[in-house]
Amino acid sequence: MTSRSQPAPAVGGWRRPAARGVTLVAVACSWLIAYQLNRPWWDLVVYEWIGLNAGSRLGSGVHFFLYDSVKILLLLTGIIFMITIARSYLSLERTRALLGGRREGVANLAAAGLGVATPFCSCSAVPAFIGFVAAGVPLGVTLSFLIASPLINEVAVVLLYGMFGARIAALYVISGLLIATIAGYVLGRISPARWVEDFVYHTTLRGTPVVPGQQLTWPDRIAMGREEVATILRKVWPYLLAGIGLGAVIHGWAPADLFTRVAGPDNPFGPLVAVAIGVPLYSNAAGILPLVEVLYAKGMAIGTVLAFMMSVVALSLPELILLRRVLKPPLLAAFVGVVATAIVATGYLFNAIL
Amino acid sequence: MIIKILGPGCTNCHTLERLTRDALAELNLTAEVTSVTDYPTIVGYGVMSTPALVVNDHVVLAGHIPTAAQLRDLLTNATV
């Protein structure tokens, strides 16, 4: 965050650790109170003050929109802040050092886990790929890392937890880790080196790598957390409101049996159809989730819902265009094929066991 | 002073370049600012997370967009 030679300039009251601690605790308490009061507050406003009927479509739709918007904003703010601070301790450079020289197998699982935790923007996918390969990380392990990172989106985990509860959030994380681990392992078995662009192997690492995160102070990390919250909220709020709005409409008006018929537990092609629709769609996980919540509430099977969401966030055209710079078409096609197959399989598995 | 912005050309890299030019103007510094988009050169600096800022061939920042104040510090330090 700052130069390595100079400590970060402290800002105002943040200079004193005690004041900082008190402020953080106060903010955390207000967050908890706001989260607890969200539902009773909107019950009061929508049903008592405005006087809408809780049983009516309009009443429940308006209530859903207001309650859900506030809930999701609170969840996003609180958890992104904490995740960013936790993540500031990890970097691509550190991840590479952890994975370098490991054999395939367990390393695929480790890579998938680190892929979730390590922060990097999708533009860094290619430098990371080259850096990993140059450091002796096996291709399959590198691919596990690159698959897990977009597949298991931390914002999506948080929202899933808030909307569906811990069990479904855990299912999403576990199946994502399994997909990344297995897909990387399978791709590693087909001797993928011949399908990697030559320049990757001819690039040598020179210079002194910067280790971002090494010299960060607490005020730095808190500032990073605040900035990340602002950046993500600025990016996703229109999608969120549109999604929640659409959700509110479907919530109040759409016929429930339409969704159960098209993608309910009884439709054997549900997950297949969901992935076929999801892959060309590109959205932020946070943007698609409010819609997913309503589809599920209206009777879409949970495996189908998860498969749809994963395919939307994991296989995106921009990411594939970036990866094309380092992967030749056959490996890129295998990459898409293996990941899509694994997502469809997850959909069927969850539909079968739940 | 020679400044290079490393990154394939995504929003983050453009933001860093804009912030850098702003900071230079504010500090009344003249520098040659170029962006480096080809991957072998980027990785050649030991950088894996973009955007990154290189001042006089030293990597001073990688992996995130700094605040205006931090950027001013980095550039001031690089000149002395």
XYZ file of C-alpha atoms in Angstrom:
434
model
C 0.000 0.000 0.000
C 2.809 2.435 0.711
C 6.453 2.603 -0.173
C 8.604 0.214 1.694
C 10.847 2.871 3.178
C 8.296 5.179 4.718
C 5.512 4.486 7.225
C 2.034 5.437 6.104
C 0.845 8.850 7.194
C -1.635 8.322 9.995
C -4.966 10.012 9.583
C -6.597 11.936 12.432
C -7.710 9.812 15.371
C -6.439 6.639 13.742
C -3.017 7.527 15.068
C -3.970 6.208 18.508
C -4.622 2.465 18.614
C -7.087 2.812 21.525
C -9.261 5.320 19.666
C -9.115 3.088 16.621
C -10.252 0.055 18.610
C -13.153 1.918 20.236
C -14.306 3.238 16.853
C -14.160 -0.208 15.279
C -16.155 -1.776 18.130
C -18.757 1.016 17.943
C -19.130 0.563 14.197
C -19.453 -3.215 14.596
C -22.179 -2.782 17.252
C -24.172 -0.339 15.100
C -23.917 -2.811 12.238
C -25.313 -5.652 14.385
C -28.155 -3.510 15.720
C -29.082 -2.313 12.219
C -29.072 -5.902 10.950
C -31.331 -7.062 13.801
C -33.757 -4.157 13.451
C -34.070 -4.370 9.660
C -37.136 -6.614 9.515
C -39.147 -5.112 12.423
C -38.373 -1.624 11.106
C -39.768 -2.317 7.617
C -42.702 -4.231 9.144
C -43.497 -1.050 11.031
C -42.977 1.296 8.072
C -44.673 -0.714 5.319
C -47.518 -2.361 7.210
C -48.241 0.136 10.027
C -47.257 3.578 8.774
C -47.962 3.225 5.055
C -50.730 0.775 5.805
C -50.103 -1.806 3.084
C -51.542 -5.260 3.671
C -48.927 -7.893 4.581
C -50.927 -10.520 2.724
C -51.245 -8.536 -0.503
C -48.907 -8.798 -3.470
C -48.098 -5.100 -3.383
C -47.457 -5.101 0.362
C -45.210 -8.154 0.396
C -43.411 -7.013 -2.765
C -42.623 -3.545 -1.404
C -41.587 -5.005 1.940
C -39.357 -7.554 0.209
C -37.664 -4.842 -1.846
C -36.917 -2.543 1.103
C -35.973 -5.279 3.548
C -33.768 -7.156 1.069
C -31.987 -4.044 -0.215
C -30.977 -3.012 3.292
C -30.048 -6.560 4.298
C -27.817 -7.081 1.276
C -26.154 -3.691 1.607
C -25.412 -4.372 5.276
C -24.046 -7.835 4.511
C -21.884 -6.572 1.667
C -20.472 -3.699 3.704
C -19.683 -5.700 6.815
C -18.254 -8.798 5.268
C -16.300 -7.243 2.396
C -14.610 -5.029 4.963
C -13.570 -7.992 7.093
C -12.578 -10.156 4.148
C -10.429 -7.393 2.675
C -8.558 -6.989 5.939
C -8.031 -10.742 6.212
C -6.921 -10.882 2.598
C -4.394 -8.083 3.003
C -2.210 -10.696 4.696
C -2.098 -12.819 1.551
C -0.691 -11.947 -1.868
C -0.099 -13.641 -5.196
C 3.623 -13.640 -4.445
C 3.103 -15.414 -1.146
C 0.692 -17.878 -2.747
C 3.231 -18.680 -5.424
C 5.857 -19.316 -2.773
C 3.440 -21.655 -0.961
C 2.651 -23.634 -4.103
C 6.057 -23.626 -5.809
C 7.620 -27.009 -6.410
C 4.680 -29.011 -5.031
C 3.531 -32.188 -6.682
C 0.037 -32.505 -8.086
C -2.769 -33.981 -6.038
C -2.952 -32.362 -2.633
C -1.396 -29.257 -4.196
C -4.502 -28.900 -6.405
C -6.689 -28.664 -3.322
C -4.284 -26.218 -1.684
C -4.265 -24.149 -4.882
C -8.064 -24.109 -4.997
C -8.219 -22.920 -1.386
C -5.621 -20.223 -2.011
C -7.460 -19.221 -5.184
C -10.460 -18.309 -3.073
C -8.464 -16.430 -0.464
C -5.851 -14.610 -2.536
C -6.976 -11.233 -3.816
C -6.268 -10.325 -7.421
C -8.149 -8.584 -10.184
C -8.942 -10.650 -13.257
C -6.417 -8.601 -15.272
C -3.739 -10.255 -13.168
C -4.762 -13.752 -14.298
C -2.134 -13.829 -17.039
C 0.833 -12.376 -15.107
C -0.094 -14.743 -12.284
C -0.210 -17.693 -14.682
C 3.244 -16.860 -16.078
C 4.644 -16.169 -12.632
C 3.361 -19.469 -11.247
C 4.678 -21.499 -14.179
C 8.054 -19.749 -14.028
C 8.252 -20.575 -10.323
C 7.760 -24.293 -11.014
C 4.117 -24.636 -9.995
C 2.679 -27.491 -12.138
C 0.194 -26.400 -14.822
C -2.697 -28.396 -13.339
C -2.138 -26.801 -9.942
C -1.968 -23.338 -11.530
C -5.253 -24.054 -13.314
C -6.897 -25.166 -10.044
C -5.897 -21.786 -8.644
C -7.258 -19.872 -11.632
C -10.552 -21.789 -11.660
C -11.250 -21.429 -7.940
C -10.702 -17.697 -7.880
C -13.727 -16.559 -9.930
C -15.794 -19.686 -9.197
C -15.983 -19.132 -5.466
C -16.742 -15.489 -5.091
C -16.528 -14.227 -1.525
C -19.321 -11.743 -2.091
C -21.514 -14.582 -3.343
C -20.677 -16.683 -0.269
C -21.733 -13.871 2.022
C -24.955 -13.211 0.165
C -25.783 -16.915 -0.050
C -25.305 -17.134 3.688
C -27.583 -14.155 4.268
C -30.270 -15.405 1.889
C -30.241 -19.186 2.205
C -28.352 -19.920 5.403
C -25.091 -21.591 6.330
C -25.789 -24.997 4.788
C -26.191 -23.749 1.230
C -23.285 -21.302 1.534
C -21.109 -24.229 2.697
C -22.341 -26.425 -0.166
C -21.404 -23.698 -2.642
C -17.889 -23.381 -1.214
C -17.270 -27.130 -0.962
C -18.547 -27.914 -4.456
C -16.549 -24.998 -5.869
C -13.374 -26.275 -4.200
C -14.023 -29.788 -5.519
C -14.633 -28.506 -9.058
C -11.424 -26.453 -9.040
C -9.388 -29.304 -7.542
C -10.674 -32.008 -9.861
C -10.712 -29.846 -13.001
C -7.109 -28.763 -12.393
C -6.060 -32.330 -11.709
C -7.762 -33.691 -14.856
C -6.296 -30.919 -17.025
C -2.880 -31.626 -15.510
C -3.139 -35.263 -16.622
C -3.510 -34.503 -20.366
C 0.054 -33.129 -20.722
C -1.182 -29.566 -21.150
C 2.312 -28.072 -21.597
C 2.119 -28.398 -25.396
C -0.963 -26.154 -25.426
C 0.584 -23.304 -23.534
C 1.957 -20.383 -25.567
C 5.736 -20.611 -25.880
C 6.515 -17.179 -24.507
C 5.305 -18.340 -21.105
C 8.246 -20.713 -20.857
C 10.717 -18.161 -22.185
C 9.777 -15.509 -19.698
C 12.167 -15.265 -16.842
C 11.489 -13.483 -13.621
C 13.836 -10.608 -13.108
C 13.768 -7.721 -10.734
C 12.857 -7.795 -7.103
C 9.290 -8.877 -6.617
C 7.277 -6.473 -4.524
C 5.410 -8.154 -1.747
C 2.300 -6.071 -1.287
C 0.998 -6.595 2.188
C 4.369 -7.053 3.801
C 4.674 -3.525 5.130
C 1.042 -2.694 5.758
C 0.067 -1.052 9.005
C -3.338 -1.413 10.662
C -4.550 1.988 9.433
C -3.494 0.862 5.927
C -5.513 -2.335 6.179
C -8.574 -0.518 7.535
C -8.301 2.025 4.729
C -8.063 -0.817 2.211
C -11.195 -2.384 3.695
C -13.119 0.862 3.413
C -11.953 1.454 -0.160
C -12.857 -2.075 -1.213
C -16.366 -1.718 0.231
C -16.795 1.572 -1.634
C -15.431 0.137 -4.895
C -17.622 -2.969 -4.826
C -20.763 -1.113 -3.788
C -20.203 1.495 -6.496
C -19.832 -1.295 -9.031
C -22.762 -3.512 -8.049
C -25.494 -1.252 -6.676
C -27.413 -0.798 -9.961
C -27.383 -4.571 -10.547
C -28.384 -5.207 -6.970
C -31.322 -2.830 -7.042
C -32.420 -4.107 -10.465
C -32.099 -7.695 -9.257
C -33.953 -7.062 -6.018
C -36.600 -5.067 -7.912
C -37.109 -7.873 -10.400
C -37.093 -10.228 -7.438
C -39.796 -8.199 -5.712
C -41.953 -8.318 -8.844
C -41.522 -12.077 -9.255
C -41.982 -12.450 -5.503
C -45.332 -10.707 -5.592
C -46.696 -11.585 -9.014
C -45.056 -14.367 -11.015
C -46.862 -17.700 -11.061
C -44.888 -20.126 -8.946
C -45.645 -23.159 -11.083
C -43.897 -21.602 -14.110
C -40.500 -22.007 -12.456
C -41.213 -25.398 -10.994
C -42.231 -26.574 -14.441
C -39.206 -25.135 -16.280
C -36.495 -25.809 -13.734
C -38.037 -27.553 -10.782
C -36.799 -30.717 -9.098
C -38.834 -32.831 -11.516
C -37.159 -31.596 -14.679
C -34.279 -33.983 -15.452
C -32.600 -31.409 -17.716
C -32.702 -28.578 -15.153
C -28.975 -28.219 -14.397
C -28.022 -28.721 -18.053
C -30.381 -25.973 -19.178
C -29.280 -23.704 -16.322
C -25.585 -23.996 -17.305
C -26.354 -23.550 -21.009
C -28.141 -20.299 -20.152
C -25.585 -19.254 -17.549
C -22.296 -19.567 -19.480
C -22.935 -16.868 -22.106
C -24.470 -14.592 -19.476
C -21.921 -12.538 -17.688
C -22.744 -10.930 -14.436
C -21.290 -10.163 -11.138
C -22.262 -12.772 -8.545
C -23.738 -10.040 -6.397
C -25.904 -8.907 -9.287
C -27.359 -12.324 -10.034
C -28.036 -13.388 -6.447
C -31.237 -11.473 -5.673
C -32.755 -13.115 -8.738
C -31.433 -16.508 -7.688
C -33.072 -16.073 -4.283
C -36.509 -15.611 -5.812
C -36.081 -18.433 -8.342
C -35.275 -20.730 -5.444
C -38.194 -19.456 -3.360
C -40.474 -20.082 -6.329
C -39.476 -23.737 -6.554
C -36.355 -24.004 -8.722
C -34.268 -26.933 -7.449
C -31.263 -25.925 -5.334
C -28.699 -27.813 -7.458
C -30.037 -26.078 -10.556
C -29.842 -22.712 -8.813
C -26.222 -23.281 -7.739
C -25.222 -24.567 -11.193
C -26.755 -21.500 -12.801
C -24.936 -19.132 -10.496
C -21.588 -20.875 -10.814
C -21.755 -20.939 -14.599
C -22.543 -17.229 -14.699
C -19.606 -16.221 -12.525
C -16.981 -18.866 -13.370
C -16.921 -18.971 -17.158
C -16.987 -15.453 -18.486
C -15.959 -14.264 -21.911
C -13.623 -11.494 -20.656
C -11.724 -14.011 -18.523
C -11.448 -16.471 -21.434
C -10.156 -13.733 -23.758
C -7.455 -12.966 -21.200
C -6.513 -16.619 -20.766
C -6.306 -17.053 -24.551
C -3.089 -15.013 -24.362
C -1.354 -17.884 -22.575
C -3.438 -20.975 -23.444
C -3.756 -22.348 -26.971
C -7.321 -23.095 -28.203
C -7.343 -26.846 -27.395
C -6.441 -26.273 -23.751
C -8.823 -23.330 -23.498
C -11.609 -25.538 -24.889
C -10.684 -28.326 -22.474
C -10.707 -25.768 -19.658
C -14.241 -24.622 -20.522
C -15.423 -28.194 -21.104
C -14.082 -29.607 -17.858
C -15.359 -26.717 -15.749
C -18.814 -26.722 -17.392
C -19.123 -30.490 -16.960
C -18.150 -30.253 -13.318
C -20.729 -27.517 -12.713
C -23.506 -29.552 -14.374
C -22.482 -32.564 -12.279
C -22.671 -30.477 -9.096
C -26.162 -29.391 -10.064
C -27.324 -32.985 -10.480
C -25.585 -34.103 -7.312
C -27.289 -31.477 -5.158
C -30.654 -32.044 -6.789
C -30.262 -35.745 -6.010
C -29.156 -35.503 -2.374
C -31.299 -32.581 -1.204
C 12.055 10.607 -13.964
C 10.736 7.709 -16.002
C 7.458 6.196 -14.865
C 5.914 3.019 -16.204
C 2.420 1.773 -15.493
C 2.308 -2.015 -15.766
C -0.966 -3.707 -16.646
C -2.794 -5.242 -19.596
C -5.109 -2.256 -20.025
C -7.996 -2.841 -17.665
C -9.849 -0.168 -15.725
C -7.463 -0.411 -12.779
C -4.431 0.321 -14.953
C -6.104 3.348 -16.546
C -7.122 4.628 -13.121
C -3.548 4.290 -11.860
C -2.223 6.158 -14.894
C -4.727 8.981 -14.430
C -3.955 9.252 -10.711
C -0.227 9.274 -11.443
C -0.551 12.119 -13.939
C -2.710 14.056 -11.474
C -0.179 13.531 -8.685
C 2.719 14.623 -10.931
C 0.871 17.796 -11.869
C 0.114 18.531 -8.239
C 3.743 18.043 -7.228
C 4.984 20.064 -10.217
C 7.122 17.165 -11.349
C 7.895 16.337 -14.925
C 8.164 12.712 -15.858
C 7.851 10.522 -18.875
C 4.818 8.302 -18.234
C 4.366 5.212 -20.381
C 2.163 2.178 -20.011
C 3.563 -1.305 -20.439
C 1.001 -3.818 -21.570
C 2.959 -6.806 -22.811
C 3.018 -9.656 -20.360
C 6.643 -10.814 -20.630
C 7.854 -7.326 -19.724
C 5.366 -7.023 -16.861
C 6.403 -10.353 -15.407
C 10.022 -9.420 -16.102
C 9.714 -6.825 -13.352
C 8.738 -9.582 -10.950
C 5.181 -8.265 -10.897
C 2.277 -10.726 -10.810
C -0.527 -8.524 -9.620
C -1.453 -5.517 -11.682
C -1.692 -2.564 -11.780
C 1.907 -1.832 -10.850
C 3.914 1.368 -10.767
C 7.570 1.461 -11.803
C 9.621 4.574 -11.096
C 13.096 4.749 -12.655
C 12.990 0.976 -13.141
C 12.105 0.220 -9.527
C 8.765 -1.371 -8.760
C 7.266 0.803 -6.031
C 3.718 -0.546 -5.977
C 1.853 -3.592 -7.217
C -1.575 -5.114 -6.956
C -3.832 -2.247 -6.021
C -4.761 1.365 -6.667
C -3.209 3.723 -4.121
C -4.901 6.758 -2.644
C -3.849 10.148 -3.996
C -1.876 10.852 -0.814
C 0.029 7.579 -0.995
C 0.822 8.164 -4.628
C 2.213 11.619 -3.844
C 4.409 10.067 -1.134
C 5.688 7.397 -3.493
C 6.578 9.924 -6.168
C 8.170 12.372 -3.727
C 10.289 9.610 -2.237
C 11.371 8.451 -5.651
C 12.771 11.870 -6.549
C 15.049 12.237 -3.526
